[in-house]
PDB file of C-alpha atoms in Angstrom:
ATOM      1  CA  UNK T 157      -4.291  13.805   8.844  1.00 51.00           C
ATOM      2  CA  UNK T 158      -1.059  14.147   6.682  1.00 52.00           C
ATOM      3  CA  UNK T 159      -1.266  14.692   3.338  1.00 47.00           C
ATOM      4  CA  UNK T 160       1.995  14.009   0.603  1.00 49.00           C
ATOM      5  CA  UNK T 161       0.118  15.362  -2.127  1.00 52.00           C
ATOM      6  CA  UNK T 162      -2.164  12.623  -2.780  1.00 78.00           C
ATOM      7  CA  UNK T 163      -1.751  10.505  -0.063  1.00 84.00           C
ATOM      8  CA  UNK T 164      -3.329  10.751   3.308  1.00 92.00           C
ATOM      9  CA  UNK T 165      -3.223   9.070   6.988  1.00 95.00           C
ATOM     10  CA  UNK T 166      -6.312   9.204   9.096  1.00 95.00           C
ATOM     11  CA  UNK T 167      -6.724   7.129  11.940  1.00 97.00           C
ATOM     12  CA  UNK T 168      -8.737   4.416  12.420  1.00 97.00           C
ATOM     13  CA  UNK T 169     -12.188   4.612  14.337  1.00 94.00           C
ATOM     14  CA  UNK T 170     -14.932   2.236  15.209  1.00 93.00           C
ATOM     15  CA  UNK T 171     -16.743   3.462  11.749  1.00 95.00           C
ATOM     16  CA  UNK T 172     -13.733   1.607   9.686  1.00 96.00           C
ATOM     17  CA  UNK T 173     -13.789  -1.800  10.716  1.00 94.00           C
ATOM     18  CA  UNK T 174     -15.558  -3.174   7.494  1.00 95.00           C
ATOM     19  CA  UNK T 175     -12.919  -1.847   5.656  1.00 95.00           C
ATOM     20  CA  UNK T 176     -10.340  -3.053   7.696  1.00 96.00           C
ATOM     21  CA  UNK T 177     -11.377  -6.964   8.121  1.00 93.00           C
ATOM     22  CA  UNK T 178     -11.537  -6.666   4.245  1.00 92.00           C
ATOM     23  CA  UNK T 179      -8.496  -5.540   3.974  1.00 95.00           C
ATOM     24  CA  UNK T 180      -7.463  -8.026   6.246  1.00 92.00           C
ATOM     25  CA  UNK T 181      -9.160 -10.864   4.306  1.00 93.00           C
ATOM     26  CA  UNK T 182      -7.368  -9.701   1.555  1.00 91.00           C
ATOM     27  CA  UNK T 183      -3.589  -9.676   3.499  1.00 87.00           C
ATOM     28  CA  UNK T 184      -4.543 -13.007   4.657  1.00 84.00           C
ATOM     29  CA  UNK T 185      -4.785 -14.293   1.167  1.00 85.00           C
ATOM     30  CA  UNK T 186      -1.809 -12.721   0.036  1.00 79.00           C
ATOM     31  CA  UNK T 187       0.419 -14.144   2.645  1.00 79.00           C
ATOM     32  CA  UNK T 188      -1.285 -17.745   2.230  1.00 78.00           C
ATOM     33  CA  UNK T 189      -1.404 -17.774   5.608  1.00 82.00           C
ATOM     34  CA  UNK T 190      -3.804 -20.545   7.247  1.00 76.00           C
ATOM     35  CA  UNK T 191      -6.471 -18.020   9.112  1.00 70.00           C
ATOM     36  CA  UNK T 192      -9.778 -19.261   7.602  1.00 80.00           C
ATOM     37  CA  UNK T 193     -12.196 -16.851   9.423  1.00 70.00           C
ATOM     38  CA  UNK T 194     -14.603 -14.914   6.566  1.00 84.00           C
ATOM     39  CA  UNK T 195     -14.572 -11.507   6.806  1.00 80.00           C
ATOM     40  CA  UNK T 196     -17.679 -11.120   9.624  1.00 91.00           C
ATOM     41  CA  UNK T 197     -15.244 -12.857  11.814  1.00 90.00           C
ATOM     42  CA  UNK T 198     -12.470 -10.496  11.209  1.00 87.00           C
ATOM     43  CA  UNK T 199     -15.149  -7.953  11.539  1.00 91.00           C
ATOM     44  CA  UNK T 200     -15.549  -8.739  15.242  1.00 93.00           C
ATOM     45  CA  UNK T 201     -11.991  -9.601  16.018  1.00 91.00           C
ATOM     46  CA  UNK T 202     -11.115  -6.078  14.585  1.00 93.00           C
ATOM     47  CA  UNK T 203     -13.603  -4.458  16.532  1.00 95.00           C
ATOM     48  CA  UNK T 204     -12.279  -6.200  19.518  1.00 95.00           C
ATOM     49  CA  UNK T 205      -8.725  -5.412  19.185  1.00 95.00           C
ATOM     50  CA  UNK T 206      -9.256  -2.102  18.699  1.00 95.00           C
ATOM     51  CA  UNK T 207     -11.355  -1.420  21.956  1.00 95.00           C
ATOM     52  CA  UNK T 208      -8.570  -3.169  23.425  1.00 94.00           C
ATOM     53  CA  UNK T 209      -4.888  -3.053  22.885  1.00 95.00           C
ATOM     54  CA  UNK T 210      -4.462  -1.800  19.159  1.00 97.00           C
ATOM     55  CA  UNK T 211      -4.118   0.981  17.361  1.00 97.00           C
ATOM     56  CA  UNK T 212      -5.256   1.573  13.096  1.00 98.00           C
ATOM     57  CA  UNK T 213      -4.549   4.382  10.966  1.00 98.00           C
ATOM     58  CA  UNK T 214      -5.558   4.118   6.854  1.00 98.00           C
ATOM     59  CA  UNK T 215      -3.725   5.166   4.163  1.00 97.00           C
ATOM     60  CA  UNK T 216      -5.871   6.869   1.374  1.00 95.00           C
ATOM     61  CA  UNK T 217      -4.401   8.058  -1.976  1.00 90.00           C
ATOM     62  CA  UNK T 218      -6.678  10.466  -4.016  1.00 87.00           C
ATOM     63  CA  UNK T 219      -9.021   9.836  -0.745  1.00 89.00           C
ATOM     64  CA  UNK T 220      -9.328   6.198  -1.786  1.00 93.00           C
ATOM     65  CA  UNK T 221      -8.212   3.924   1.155  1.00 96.00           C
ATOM     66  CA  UNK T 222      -5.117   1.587  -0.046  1.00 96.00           C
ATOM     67  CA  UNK T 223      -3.510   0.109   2.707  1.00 97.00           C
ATOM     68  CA  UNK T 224      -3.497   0.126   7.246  1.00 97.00           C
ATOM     69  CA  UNK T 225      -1.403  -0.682   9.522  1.00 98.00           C
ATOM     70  CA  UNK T 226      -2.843  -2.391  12.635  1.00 97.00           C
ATOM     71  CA  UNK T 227      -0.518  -2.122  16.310  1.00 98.00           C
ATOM     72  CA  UNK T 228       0.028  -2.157  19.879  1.00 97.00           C
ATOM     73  CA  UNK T 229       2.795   0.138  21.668  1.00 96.00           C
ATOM     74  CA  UNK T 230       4.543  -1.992  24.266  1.00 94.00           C
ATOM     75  CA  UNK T 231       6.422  -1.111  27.011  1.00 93.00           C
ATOM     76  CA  UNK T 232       9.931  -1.467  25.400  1.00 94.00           C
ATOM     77  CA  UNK T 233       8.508  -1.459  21.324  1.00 96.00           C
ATOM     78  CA  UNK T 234       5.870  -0.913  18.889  1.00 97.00           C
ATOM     79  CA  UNK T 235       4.245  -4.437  17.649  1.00 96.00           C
ATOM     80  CA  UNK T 236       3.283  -4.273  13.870  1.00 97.00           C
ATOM     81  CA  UNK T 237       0.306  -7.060  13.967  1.00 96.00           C
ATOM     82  CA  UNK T 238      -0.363  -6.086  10.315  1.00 95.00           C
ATOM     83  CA  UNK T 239       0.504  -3.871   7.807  1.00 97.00           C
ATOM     84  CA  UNK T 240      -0.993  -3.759   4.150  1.00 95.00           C
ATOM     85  CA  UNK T 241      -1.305  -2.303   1.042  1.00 96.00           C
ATOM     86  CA  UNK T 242      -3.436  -2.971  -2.154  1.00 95.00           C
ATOM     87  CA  UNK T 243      -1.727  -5.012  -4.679  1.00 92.00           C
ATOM     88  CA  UNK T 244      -1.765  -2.000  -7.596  1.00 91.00           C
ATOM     89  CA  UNK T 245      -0.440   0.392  -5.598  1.00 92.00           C
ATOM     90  CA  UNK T 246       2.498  -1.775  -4.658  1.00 90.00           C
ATOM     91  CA  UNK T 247       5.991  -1.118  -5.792  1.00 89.00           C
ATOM     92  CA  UNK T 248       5.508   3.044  -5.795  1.00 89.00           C
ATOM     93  CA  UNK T 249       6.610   3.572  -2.621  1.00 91.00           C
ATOM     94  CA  UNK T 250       3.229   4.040  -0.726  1.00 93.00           C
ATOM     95  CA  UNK T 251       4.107   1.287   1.673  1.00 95.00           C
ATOM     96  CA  UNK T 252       7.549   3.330   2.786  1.00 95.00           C
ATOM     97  CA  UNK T 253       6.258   6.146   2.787  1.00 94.00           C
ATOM     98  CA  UNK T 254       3.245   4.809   5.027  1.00 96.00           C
ATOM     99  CA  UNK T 255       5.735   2.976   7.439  1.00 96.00           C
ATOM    100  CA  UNK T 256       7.784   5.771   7.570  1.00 95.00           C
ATOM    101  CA  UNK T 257       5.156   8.369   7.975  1.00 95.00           C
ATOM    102  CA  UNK T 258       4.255   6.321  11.411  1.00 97.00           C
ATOM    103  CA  UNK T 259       7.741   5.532  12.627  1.00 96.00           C
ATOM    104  CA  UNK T 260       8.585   9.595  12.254  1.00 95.00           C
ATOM    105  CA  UNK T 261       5.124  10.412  13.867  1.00 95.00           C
ATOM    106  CA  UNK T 262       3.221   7.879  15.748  1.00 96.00           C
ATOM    107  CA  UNK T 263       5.791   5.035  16.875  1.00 96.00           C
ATOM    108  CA  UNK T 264       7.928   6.855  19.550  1.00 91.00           C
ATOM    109  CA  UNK T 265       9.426   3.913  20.485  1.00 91.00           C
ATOM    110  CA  UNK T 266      13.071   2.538  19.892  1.00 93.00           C
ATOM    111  CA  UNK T 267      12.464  -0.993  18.607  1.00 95.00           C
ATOM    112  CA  UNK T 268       9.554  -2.144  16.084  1.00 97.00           C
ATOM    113  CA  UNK T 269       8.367  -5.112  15.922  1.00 96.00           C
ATOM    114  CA  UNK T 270       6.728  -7.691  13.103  1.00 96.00           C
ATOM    115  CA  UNK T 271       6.145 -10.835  12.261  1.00 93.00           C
ATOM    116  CA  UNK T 272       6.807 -12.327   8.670  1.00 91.00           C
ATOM    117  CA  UNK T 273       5.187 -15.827   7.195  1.00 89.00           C
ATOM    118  CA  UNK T 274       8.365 -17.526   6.361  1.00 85.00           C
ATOM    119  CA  UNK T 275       7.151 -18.088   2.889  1.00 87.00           C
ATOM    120  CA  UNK T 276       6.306 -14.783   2.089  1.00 89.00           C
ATOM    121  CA  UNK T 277       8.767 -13.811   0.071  1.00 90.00           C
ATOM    122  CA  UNK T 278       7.713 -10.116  -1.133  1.00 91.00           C
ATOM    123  CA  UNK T 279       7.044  -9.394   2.687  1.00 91.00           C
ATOM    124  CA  UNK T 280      10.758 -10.193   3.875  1.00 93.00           C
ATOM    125  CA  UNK T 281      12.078  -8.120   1.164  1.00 94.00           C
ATOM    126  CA  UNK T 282       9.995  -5.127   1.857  1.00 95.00           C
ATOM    127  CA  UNK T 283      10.973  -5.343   5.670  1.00 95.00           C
ATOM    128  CA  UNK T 284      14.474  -5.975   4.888  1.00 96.00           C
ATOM    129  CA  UNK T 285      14.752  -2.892   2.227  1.00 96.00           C
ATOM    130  CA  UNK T 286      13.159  -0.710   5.007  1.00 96.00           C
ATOM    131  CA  UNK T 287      16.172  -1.970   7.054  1.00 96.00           C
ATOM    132  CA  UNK T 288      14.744  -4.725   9.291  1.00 96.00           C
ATOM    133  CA  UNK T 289      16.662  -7.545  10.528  1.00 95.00           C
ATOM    134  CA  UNK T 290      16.150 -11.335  11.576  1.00 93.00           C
ATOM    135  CA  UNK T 291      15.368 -11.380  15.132  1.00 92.00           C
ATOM    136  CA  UNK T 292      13.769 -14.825  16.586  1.00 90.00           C
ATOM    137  CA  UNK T 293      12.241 -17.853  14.330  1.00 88.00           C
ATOM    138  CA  UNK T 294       8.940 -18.863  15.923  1.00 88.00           C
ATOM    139  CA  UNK T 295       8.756 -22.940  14.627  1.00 88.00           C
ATOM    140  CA  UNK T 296       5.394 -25.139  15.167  1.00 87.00           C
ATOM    141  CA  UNK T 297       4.399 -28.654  14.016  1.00 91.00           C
ATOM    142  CA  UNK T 298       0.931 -30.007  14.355  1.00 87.00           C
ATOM    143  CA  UNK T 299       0.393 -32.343  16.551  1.00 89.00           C
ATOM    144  CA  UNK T 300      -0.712 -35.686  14.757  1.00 86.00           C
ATOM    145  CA  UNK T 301      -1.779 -36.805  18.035  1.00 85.00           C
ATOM    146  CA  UNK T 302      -4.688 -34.807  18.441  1.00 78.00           C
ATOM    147  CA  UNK T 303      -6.162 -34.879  15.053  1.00 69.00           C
ATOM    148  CA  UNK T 304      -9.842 -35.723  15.067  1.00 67.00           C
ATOM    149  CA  UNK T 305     -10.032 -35.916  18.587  1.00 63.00           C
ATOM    150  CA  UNK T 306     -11.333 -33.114  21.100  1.00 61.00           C
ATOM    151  CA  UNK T 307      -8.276 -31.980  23.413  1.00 50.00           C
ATOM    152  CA  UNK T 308      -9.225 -31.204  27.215  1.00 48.00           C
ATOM    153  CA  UNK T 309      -9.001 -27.846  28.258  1.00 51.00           C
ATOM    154  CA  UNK T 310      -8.410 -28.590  32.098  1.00 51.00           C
TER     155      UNK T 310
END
């Protein structure tokens, strides 16, 4: 645990995963981003990643939990799957501080790694003020072709 007066990082353990597919749920929303699964699903998804390949820690302020950070350390970089913080504690610094409380003493790697929604505004300008740069654009279309139809999975 680190503590910057008010603010805290604990790691994650099998105890936290409620409060981590909420939060989840609630990144999901915030990003628009097209994941539809309710927050049992991300329940068991979380629970599955983390007795895999990921890593959590939670930030608290005033020992109320406000934000995680969910990743995987590679071989040549650290993956940021997700990172999040509450919506009123937003614009005070808690998210740098957070990131750079990990970078300093969890993420001994070189390189991090995200990925951003391409709409999401707020969530390019955070990662470019903490000095991130434009790496690769990942581009999809649906395929019209396959709508309403069952695809084979030979």
């Amino acid at each position: 645990m680190r503590n910057w007066g008010e603010m805290n990082v604990l790691q994650a353990n099998p105890s936290d995963v409620q409060l981590l597919a909420g939060f989840n749920r609630q990144l999901i929303l915030d990003e628009r981003h097209r994941n539809r699964m309710s927050v049992e699903e991300l329940e068991v998804r979380m629970r599955e990643w983390l007795a895999a390949e990921y890593d959590a820690y939670i930030f608290t302020r005033d020992s109320v939990p406000v934000g995680y950070v969910l990743f995987r350390t590679d071989d040549d970089f650290v993956y940021v799957r997700q990172f999040f913080i509450v919506t009123e504690c937003r614009q005070q610094g808690v998210g740098r501080k957070a990131f750079e409380w990990m970078a300093t003493h969890v993420w001994k790697h070189d390189r991090i790694r995200l990925d951003v929604l391409w709409d999401n505004s707020a969530g390019v300008a955070f990662w470019k003020a903490l000095g991130f740069e434009e790496y690769c654009i990942t581009m999809e279309i649906e395929n019209r072709n396959t709508k309403g139809r069952e695809v084979s999975q030979e």
